[in-house]
mmCIF file of C-alpha atoms in Angstrom:
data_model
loop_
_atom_site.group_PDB
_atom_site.id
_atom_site.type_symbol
_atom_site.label_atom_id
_atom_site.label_comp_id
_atom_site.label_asym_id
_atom_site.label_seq_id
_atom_site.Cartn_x
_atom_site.Cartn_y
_atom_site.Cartn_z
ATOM 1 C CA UNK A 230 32.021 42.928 72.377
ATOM 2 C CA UNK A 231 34.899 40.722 71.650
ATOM 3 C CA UNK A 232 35.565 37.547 69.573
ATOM 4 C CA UNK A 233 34.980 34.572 70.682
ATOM 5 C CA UNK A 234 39.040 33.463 70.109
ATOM 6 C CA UNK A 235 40.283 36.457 72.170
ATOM 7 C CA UNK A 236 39.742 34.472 75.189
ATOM 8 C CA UNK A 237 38.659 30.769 74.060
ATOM 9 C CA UNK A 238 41.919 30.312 71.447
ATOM 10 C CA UNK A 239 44.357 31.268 74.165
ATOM 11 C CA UNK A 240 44.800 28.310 76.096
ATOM 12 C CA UNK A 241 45.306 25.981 72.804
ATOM 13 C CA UNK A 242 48.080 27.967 72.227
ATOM 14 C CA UNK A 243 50.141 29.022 75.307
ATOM 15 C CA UNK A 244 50.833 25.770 77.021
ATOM 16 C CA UNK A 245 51.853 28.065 80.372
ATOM 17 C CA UNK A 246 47.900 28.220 81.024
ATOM 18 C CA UNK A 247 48.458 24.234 81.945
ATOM 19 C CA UNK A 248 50.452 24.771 84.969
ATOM 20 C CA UNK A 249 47.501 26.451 86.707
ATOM 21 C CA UNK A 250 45.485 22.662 86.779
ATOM 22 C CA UNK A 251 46.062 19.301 88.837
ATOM 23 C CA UNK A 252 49.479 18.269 89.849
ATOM 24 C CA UNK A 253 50.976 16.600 86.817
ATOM 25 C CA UNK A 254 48.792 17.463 84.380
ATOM 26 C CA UNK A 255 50.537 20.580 83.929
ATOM 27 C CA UNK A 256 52.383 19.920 80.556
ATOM 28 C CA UNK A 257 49.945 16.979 78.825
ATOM 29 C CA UNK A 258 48.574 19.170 76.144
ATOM 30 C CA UNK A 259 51.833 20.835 74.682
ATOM 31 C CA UNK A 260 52.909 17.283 73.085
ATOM 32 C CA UNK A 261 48.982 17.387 71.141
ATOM 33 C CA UNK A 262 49.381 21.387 70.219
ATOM 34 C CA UNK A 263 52.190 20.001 68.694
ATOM 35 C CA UNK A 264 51.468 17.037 66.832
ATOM 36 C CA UNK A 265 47.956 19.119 65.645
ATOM 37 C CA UNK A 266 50.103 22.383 64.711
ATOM 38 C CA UNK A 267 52.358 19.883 62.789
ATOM 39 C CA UNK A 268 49.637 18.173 60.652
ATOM 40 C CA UNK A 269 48.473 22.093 59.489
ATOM 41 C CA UNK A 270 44.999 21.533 61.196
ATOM 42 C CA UNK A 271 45.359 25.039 62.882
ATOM 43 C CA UNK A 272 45.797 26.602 59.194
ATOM 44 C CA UNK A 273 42.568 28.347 58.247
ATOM 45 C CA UNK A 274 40.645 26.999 55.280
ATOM 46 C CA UNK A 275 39.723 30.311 53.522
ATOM 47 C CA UNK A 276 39.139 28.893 49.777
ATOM 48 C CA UNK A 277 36.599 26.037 50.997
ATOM 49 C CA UNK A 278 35.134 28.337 53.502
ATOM 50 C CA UNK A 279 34.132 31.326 50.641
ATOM 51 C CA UNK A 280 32.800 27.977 48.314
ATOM 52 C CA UNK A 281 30.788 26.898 51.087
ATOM 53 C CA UNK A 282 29.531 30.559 52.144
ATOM 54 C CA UNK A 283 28.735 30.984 48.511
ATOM 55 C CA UNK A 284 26.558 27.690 47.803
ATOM 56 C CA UNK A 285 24.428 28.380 51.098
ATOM 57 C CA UNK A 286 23.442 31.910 50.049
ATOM 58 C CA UNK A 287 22.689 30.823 46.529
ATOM 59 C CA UNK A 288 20.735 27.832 48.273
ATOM 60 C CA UNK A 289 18.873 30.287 50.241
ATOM 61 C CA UNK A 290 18.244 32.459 47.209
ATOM 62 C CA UNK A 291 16.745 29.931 45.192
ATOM 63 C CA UNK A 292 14.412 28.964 48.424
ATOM 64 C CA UNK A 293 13.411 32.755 48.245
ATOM 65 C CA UNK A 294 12.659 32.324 44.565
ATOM 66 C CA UNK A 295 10.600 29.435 44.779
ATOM 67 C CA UNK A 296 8.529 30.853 47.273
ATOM 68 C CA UNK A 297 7.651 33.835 45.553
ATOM 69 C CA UNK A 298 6.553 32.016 42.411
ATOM 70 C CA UNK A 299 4.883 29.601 44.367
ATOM 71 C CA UNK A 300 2.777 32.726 45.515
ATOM 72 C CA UNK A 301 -0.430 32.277 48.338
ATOM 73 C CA UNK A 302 -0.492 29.083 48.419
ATOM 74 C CA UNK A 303 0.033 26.020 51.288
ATOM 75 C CA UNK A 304 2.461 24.791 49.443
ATOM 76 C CA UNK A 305 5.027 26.965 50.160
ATOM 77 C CA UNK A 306 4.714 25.422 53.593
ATOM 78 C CA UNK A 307 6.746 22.225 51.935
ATOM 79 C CA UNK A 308 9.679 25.308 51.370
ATOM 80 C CA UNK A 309 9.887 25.821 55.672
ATOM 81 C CA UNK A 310 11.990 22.732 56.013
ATOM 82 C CA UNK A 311 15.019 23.491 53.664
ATOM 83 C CA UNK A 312 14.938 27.049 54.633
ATOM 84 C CA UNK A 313 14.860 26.167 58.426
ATOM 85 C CA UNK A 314 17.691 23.825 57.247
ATOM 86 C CA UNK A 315 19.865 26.558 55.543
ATOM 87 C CA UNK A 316 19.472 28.458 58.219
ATOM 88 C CA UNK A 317 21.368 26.309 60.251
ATOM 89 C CA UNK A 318 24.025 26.281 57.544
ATOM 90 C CA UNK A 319 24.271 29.738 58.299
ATOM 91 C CA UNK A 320 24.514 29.722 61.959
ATOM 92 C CA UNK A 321 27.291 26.983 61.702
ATOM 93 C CA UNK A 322 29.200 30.175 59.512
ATOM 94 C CA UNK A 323 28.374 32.760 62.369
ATOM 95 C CA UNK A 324 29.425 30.522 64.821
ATOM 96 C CA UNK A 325 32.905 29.894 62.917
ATOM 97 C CA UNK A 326 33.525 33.153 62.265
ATOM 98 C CA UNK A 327 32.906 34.303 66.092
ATOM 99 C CA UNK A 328 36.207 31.625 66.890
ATOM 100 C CA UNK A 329 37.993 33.369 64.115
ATOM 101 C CA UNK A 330 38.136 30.027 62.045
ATOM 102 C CA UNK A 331 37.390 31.660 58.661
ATOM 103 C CA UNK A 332 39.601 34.518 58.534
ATOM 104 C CA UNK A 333 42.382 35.761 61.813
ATOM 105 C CA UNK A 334 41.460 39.490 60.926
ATOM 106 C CA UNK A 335 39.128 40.279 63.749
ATOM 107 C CA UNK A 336 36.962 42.488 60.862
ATOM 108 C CA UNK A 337 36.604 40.514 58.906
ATOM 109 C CA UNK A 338 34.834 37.907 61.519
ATOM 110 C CA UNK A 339 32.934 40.569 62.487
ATOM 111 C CA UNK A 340 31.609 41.367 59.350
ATOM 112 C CA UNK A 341 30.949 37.515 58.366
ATOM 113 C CA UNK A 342 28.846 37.387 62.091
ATOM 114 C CA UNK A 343 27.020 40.277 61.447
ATOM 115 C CA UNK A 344 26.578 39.395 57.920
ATOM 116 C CA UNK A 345 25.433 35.765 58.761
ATOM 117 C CA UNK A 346 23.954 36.253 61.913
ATOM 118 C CA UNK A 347 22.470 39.814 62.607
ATOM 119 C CA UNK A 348 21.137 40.133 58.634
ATOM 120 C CA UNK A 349 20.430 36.667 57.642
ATOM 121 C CA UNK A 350 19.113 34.817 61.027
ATOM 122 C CA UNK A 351 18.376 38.033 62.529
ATOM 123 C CA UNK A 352 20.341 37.227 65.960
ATOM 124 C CA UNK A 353 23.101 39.487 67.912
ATOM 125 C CA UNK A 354 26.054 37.880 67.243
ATOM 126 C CA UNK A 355 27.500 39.998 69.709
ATOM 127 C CA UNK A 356 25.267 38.299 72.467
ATOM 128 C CA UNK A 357 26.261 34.602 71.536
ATOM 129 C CA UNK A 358 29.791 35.751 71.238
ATOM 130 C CA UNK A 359 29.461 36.859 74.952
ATOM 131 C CA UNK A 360 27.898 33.891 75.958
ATOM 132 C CA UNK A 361 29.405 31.444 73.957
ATOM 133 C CA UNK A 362 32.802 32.632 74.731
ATOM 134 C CA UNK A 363 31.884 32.540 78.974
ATOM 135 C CA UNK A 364 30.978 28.738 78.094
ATOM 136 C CA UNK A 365 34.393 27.596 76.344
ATOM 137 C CA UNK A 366 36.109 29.130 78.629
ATOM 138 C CA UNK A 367 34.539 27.266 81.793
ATOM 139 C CA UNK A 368 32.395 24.532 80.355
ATOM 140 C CA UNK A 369 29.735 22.996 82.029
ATOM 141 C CA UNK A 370 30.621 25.230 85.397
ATOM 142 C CA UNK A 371 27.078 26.049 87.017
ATOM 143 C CA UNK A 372 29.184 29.246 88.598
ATOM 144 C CA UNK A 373 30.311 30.534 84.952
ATOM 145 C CA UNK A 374 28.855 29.088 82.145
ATOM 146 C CA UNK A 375 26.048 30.325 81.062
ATOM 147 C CA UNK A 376 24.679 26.944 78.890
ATOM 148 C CA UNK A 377 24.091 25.340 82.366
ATOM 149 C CA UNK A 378 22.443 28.545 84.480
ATOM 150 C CA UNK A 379 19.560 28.149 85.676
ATOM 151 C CA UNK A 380 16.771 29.226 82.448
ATOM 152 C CA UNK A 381 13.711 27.800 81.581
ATOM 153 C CA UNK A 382 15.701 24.484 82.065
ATOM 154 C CA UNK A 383 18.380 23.422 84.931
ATOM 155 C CA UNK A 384 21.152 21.157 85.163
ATOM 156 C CA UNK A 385 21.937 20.132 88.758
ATOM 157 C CA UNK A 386 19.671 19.034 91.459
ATOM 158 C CA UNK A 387 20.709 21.970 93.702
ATOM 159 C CA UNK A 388 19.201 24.438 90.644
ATOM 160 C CA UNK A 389 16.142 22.392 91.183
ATOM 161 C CA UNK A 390 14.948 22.413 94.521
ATOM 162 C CA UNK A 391 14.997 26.290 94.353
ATOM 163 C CA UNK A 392 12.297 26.028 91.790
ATOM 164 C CA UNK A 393 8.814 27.253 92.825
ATOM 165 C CA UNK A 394 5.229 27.540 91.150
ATOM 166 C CA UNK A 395 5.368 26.729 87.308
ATOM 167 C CA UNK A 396 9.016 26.293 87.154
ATOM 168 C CA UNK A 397 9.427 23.995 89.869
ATOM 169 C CA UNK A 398 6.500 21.897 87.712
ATOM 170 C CA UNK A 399 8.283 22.363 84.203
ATOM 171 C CA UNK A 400 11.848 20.868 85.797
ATOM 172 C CA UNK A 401 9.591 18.024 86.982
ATOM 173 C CA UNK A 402 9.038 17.457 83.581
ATOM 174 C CA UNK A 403 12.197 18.530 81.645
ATOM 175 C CA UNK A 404 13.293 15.646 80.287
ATOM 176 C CA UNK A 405 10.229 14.963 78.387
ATOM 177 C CA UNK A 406 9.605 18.660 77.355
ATOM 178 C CA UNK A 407 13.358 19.430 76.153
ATOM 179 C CA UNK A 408 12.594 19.033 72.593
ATOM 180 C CA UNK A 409 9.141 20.471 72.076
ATOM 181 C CA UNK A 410 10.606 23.364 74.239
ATOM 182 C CA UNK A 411 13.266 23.583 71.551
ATOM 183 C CA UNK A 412 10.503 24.276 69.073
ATOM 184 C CA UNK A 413 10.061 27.750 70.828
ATOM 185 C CA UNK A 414 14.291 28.330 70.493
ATOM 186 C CA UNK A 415 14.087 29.807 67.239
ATOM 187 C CA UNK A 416 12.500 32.975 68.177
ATOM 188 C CA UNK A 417 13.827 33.015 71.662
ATOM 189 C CA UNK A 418 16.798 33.511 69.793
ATOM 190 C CA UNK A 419 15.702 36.798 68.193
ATOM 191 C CA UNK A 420 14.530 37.686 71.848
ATOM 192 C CA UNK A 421 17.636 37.332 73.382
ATOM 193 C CA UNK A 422 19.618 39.393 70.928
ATOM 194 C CA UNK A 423 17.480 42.227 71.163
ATOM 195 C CA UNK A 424 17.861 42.028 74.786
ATOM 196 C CA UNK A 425 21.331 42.203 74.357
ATOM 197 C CA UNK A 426 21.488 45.646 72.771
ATOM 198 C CA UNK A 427 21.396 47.856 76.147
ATOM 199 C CA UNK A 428 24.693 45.846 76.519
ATOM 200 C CA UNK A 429 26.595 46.761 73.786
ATOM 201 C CA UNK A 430 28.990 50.432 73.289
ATOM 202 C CA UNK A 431 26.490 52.975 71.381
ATOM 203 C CA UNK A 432 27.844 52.221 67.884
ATOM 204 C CA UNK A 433 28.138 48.905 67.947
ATOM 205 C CA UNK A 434 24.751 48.750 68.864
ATOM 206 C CA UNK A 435 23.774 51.093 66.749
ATOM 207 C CA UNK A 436 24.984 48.243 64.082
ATOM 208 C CA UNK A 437 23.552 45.300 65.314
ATOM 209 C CA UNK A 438 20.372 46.913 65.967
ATOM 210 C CA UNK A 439 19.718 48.119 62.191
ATOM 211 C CA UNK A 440 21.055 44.671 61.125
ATOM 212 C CA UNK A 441 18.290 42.619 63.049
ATOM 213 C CA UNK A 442 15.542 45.147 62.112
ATOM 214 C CA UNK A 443 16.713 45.216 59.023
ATOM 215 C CA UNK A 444 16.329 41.053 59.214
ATOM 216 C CA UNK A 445 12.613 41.318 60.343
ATOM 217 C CA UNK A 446 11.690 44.482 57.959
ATOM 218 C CA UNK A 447 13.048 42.362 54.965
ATOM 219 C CA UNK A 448 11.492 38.529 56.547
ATOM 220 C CA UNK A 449 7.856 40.396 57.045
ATOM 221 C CA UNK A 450 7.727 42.187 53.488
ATOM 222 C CA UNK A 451 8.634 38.954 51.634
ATOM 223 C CA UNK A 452 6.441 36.837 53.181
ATOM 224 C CA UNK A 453 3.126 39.776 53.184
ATOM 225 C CA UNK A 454 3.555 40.505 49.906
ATOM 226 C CA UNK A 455 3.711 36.714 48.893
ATOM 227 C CA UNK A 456 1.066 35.159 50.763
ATOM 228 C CA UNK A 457 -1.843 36.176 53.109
ATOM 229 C CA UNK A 458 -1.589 37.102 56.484
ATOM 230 C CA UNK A 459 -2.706 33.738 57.575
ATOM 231 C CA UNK A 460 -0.562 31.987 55.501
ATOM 232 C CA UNK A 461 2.554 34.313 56.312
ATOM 233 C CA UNK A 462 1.790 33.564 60.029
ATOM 234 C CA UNK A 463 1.767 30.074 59.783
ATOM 235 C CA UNK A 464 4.870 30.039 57.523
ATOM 236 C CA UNK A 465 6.785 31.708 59.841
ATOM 237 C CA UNK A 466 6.585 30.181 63.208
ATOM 238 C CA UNK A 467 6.916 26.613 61.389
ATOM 239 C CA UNK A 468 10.219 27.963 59.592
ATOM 240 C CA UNK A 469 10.876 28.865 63.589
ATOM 241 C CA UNK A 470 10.393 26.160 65.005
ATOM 242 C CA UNK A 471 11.883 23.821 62.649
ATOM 243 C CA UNK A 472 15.517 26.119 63.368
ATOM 244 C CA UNK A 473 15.178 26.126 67.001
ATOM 245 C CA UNK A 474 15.064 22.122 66.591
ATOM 246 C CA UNK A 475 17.521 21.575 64.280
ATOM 247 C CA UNK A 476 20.110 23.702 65.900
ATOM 248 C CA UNK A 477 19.227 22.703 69.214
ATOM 249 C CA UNK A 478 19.521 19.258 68.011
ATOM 250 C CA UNK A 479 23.187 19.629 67.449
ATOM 251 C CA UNK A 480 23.923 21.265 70.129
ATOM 252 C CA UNK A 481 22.149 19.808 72.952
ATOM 253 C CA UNK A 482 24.635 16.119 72.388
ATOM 254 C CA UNK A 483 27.879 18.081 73.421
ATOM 255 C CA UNK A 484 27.519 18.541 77.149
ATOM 256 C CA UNK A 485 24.507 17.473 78.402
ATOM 257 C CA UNK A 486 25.088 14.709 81.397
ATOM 258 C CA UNK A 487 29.141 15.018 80.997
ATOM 259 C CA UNK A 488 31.366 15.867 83.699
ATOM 260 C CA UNK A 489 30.681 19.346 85.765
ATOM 261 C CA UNK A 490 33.553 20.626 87.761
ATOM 262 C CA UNK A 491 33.086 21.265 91.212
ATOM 263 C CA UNK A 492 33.185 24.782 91.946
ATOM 264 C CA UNK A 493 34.661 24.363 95.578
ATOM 265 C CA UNK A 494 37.354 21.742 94.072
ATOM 266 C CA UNK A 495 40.907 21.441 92.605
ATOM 267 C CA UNK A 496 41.025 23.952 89.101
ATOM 268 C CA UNK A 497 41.135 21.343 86.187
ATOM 269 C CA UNK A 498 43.927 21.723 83.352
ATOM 270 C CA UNK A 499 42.678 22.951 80.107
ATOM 271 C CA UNK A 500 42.640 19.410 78.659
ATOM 272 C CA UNK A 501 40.685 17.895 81.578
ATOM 273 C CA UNK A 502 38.166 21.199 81.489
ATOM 274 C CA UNK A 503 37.358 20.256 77.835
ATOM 275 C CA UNK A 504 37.614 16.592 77.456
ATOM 276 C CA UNK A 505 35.540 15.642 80.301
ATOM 277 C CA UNK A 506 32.994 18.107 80.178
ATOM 278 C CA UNK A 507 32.279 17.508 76.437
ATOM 279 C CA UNK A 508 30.904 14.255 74.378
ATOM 280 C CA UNK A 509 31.710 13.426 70.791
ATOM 281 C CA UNK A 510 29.221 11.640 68.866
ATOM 282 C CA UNK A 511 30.190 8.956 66.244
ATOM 283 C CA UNK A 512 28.510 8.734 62.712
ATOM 284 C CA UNK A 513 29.340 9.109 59.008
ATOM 285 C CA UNK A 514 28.473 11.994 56.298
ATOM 286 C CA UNK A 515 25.762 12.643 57.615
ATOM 287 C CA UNK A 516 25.845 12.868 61.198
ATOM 288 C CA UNK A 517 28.378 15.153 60.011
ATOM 289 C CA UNK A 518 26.481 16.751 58.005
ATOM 290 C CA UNK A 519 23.528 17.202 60.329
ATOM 291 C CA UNK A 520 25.376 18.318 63.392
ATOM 292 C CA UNK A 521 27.647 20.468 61.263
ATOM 293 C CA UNK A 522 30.301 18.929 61.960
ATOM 294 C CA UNK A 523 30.309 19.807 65.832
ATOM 295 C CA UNK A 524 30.028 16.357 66.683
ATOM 296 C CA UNK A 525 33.840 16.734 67.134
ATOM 297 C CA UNK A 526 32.968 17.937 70.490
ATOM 298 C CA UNK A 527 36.107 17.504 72.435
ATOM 299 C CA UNK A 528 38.615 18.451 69.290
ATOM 300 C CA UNK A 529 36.326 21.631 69.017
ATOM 301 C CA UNK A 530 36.445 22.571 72.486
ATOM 302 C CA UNK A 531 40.644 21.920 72.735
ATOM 303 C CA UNK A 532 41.392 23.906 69.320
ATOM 304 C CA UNK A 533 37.994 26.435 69.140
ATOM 305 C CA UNK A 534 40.308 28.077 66.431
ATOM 306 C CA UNK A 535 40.415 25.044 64.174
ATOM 307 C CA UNK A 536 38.316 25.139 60.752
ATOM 308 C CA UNK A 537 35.420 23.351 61.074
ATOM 309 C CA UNK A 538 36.449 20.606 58.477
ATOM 310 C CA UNK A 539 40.092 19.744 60.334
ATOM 311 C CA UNK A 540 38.158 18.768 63.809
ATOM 312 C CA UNK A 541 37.399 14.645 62.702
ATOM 313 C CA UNK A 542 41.170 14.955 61.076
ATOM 314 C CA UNK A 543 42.100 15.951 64.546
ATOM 315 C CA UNK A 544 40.213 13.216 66.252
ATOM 316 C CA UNK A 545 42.390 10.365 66.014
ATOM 317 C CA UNK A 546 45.288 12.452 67.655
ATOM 318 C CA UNK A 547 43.010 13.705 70.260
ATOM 319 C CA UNK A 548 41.747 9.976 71.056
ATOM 320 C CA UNK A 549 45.064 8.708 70.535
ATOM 321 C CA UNK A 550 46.972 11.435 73.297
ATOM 322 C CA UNK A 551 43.501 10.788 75.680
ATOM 323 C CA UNK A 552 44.310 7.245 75.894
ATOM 324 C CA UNK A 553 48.127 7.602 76.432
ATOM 325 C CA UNK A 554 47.557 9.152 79.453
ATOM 326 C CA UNK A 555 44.749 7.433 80.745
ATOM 327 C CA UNK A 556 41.826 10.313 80.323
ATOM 328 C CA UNK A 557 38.602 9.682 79.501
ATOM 329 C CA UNK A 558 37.288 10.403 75.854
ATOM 330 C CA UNK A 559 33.121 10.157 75.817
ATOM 331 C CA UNK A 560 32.233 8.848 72.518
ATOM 332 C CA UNK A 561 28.649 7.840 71.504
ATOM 333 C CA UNK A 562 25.938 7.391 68.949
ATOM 334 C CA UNK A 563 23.622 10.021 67.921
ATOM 335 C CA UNK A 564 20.539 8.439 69.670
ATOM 336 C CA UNK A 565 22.882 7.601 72.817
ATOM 337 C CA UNK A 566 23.824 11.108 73.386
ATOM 338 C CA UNK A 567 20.450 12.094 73.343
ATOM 339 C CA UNK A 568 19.144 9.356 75.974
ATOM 340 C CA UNK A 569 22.232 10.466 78.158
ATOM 341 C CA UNK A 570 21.324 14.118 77.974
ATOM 342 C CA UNK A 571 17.701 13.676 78.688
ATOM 343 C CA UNK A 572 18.682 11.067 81.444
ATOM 344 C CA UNK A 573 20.335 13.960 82.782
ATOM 345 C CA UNK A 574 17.865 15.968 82.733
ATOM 346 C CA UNK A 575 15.116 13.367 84.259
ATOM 347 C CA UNK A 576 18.115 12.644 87.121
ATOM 348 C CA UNK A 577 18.229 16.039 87.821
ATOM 349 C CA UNK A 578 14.141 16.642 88.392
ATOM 350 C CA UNK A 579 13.805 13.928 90.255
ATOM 351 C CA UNK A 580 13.496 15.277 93.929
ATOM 352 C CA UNK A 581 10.682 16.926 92.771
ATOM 353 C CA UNK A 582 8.591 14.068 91.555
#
């Protein structure tokens, strides 16, 4: 399957992409490639990227070791919070190395996905590459990305009235069950990957396949021979759940109730398709820290290429160019974005309350 920056990167760097939006809008990102590519913010951060690879899987083996001297006991329990936590570290890596941020040898960000993703979290990186490629590429398009298709949730009001029977009752609801249903995302993830594998070339599946087994084989034996069945059961579905919220906690501000294109209309420049379809959300350390950093929606989105740690560098020339020409820039706080997403949401059920 291929890397996420074989087809995301491509418009950041060839300005010629441009002329294919609205009528003089054709050359208003070249002047920010520039100024960004002139600041070294493209440049890869390879030494800071290994330190912070290295501290999250020594972080994650002294969780391990804890837990197995805790033994059978609830208290290990109190250890499903960091570890659900560090495992979100180490979907932030995957997702990196998918846009080719840590290293520009396409291997090599293979084997840091497969590494990070298909051994450690047990997903298919090779299924969120495909899908998380389809939705930088056309963000927030009901017709071709995949983030707003209609799933257990839906994002216009067009998706809902199709609903019928428990569906058409759970987009009543939406709003209110969007983060209890993100509770469930942490093994849905696992689901999805494995669903995934009758899509992939023979040997690459082969890979992936023995990676995510190899995941679960490694998961289940740790936590039966540590604590009792009971115990292991519990453990595991509250380390679950506590991923799927975290990660779809940072995630769910970027896009949710911004701008979607109109499939029928005008084809929107690469800056308009990324800046008004995505929301940035303001905070210090660490809302940084919490949403990994992707709360530098829009720069993210413009420069998918860009090292994780350059995107709030890049924001001030990103707001700066916005405002020169007069385009929007969606900005909010943590708890906004989340009331506008689930506004969304509640807008979009509405018809069928």
């Amino acid at each position: 399957m291929p890397q996420a920056t074989a087809t995301v990167a491509d418009p950041a760097g060839d300005s010629s992409s441009e002329r294919t939006g609205l009528p003089g809008a054709g050359s208003d990102f070249a002047p920010l490639l520039r100024a960004v590519k002139g600041q070294g913010l493209l440049e890869r951060r390879t030494g800071r990227y290994a330190i912070g690879i290295a501290a999250n899987v020594v972080a994650l083996g002294g969780v391990i070791t804890a837990f197995a001297l805790l033994g059978d006991t609830w208290w290990s329990l109190f250890l499903a919070p960091p570890l659900a936590v560090l495992w979100t570290r180490t979907a932030f890596v995957a997702h990196d190395a998918g846009h080719s941020q840590i290293s520009g040898d396409r291997g090599t960000s293979r084997l840091l996905g497969l590494l990070h993703a298909n051994l450690l979290l047990g997903m298919n990186e090779a299924w969120w590459n495909d899908k998380h490629v389809r939705h930088h590429a056309n963000p927030n398009h009901v017709d071709k990305d995949p983030d707003v298709g209609v799933g257990a949730l839906v994002w216009t009001q067009k998706q809902a009235a199709q609903r019928a029977g428990f569906a058409r009752r759970l987009t009543r609801n939406q709003a209110r069950l969007f983060f209890p249903m993100l509770l469930l995302e942490g093994i849905a993830l696992k689901i999805y990957g494995f669903q995934f594998l009758r899509r992939q070339p023979a040997g690459e599946r082969a890979v992936s396949a023995l990676l995510m087994t190899g995941h679960l084989a490694l998961y289940a034996t740790l936590l039966l021979t540590t604590l009792s069945p009971g115990k292991a059961v519990v453990f595991a579905l509250l380390v679950h759940a506590l991923f799927g919220l975290h990660l779809g906690m940072a995630f769910a501000p970027n896009h949710k109730g911004m701008e979607m294109p109109d499939p029928d209309g005008d084809r929107w420049s690469h800056l308009q398709r990324q800046v008004l379809t995505s929301r940035n959300v303001r905070g210090a350390v660490l809302t940084d820290w919490f949403l990994g950093g992707l709360n530098y929606q829009i720069e993210h989105h413009l420069f998918p290429s860009m090292p994780r740690p350059h995107l709030r560098l890049a924001q001030p020339l990103v707001k700066a160019h916005c405002e020169s020409i007069g385009m929007p820039y969606a900005e909010t706080g943590l708890v906004e974005s989340y009331r506008q997403a689930l506004a969304h949401m509640h807008e979009v059920g509405e018809p069928l309350r």
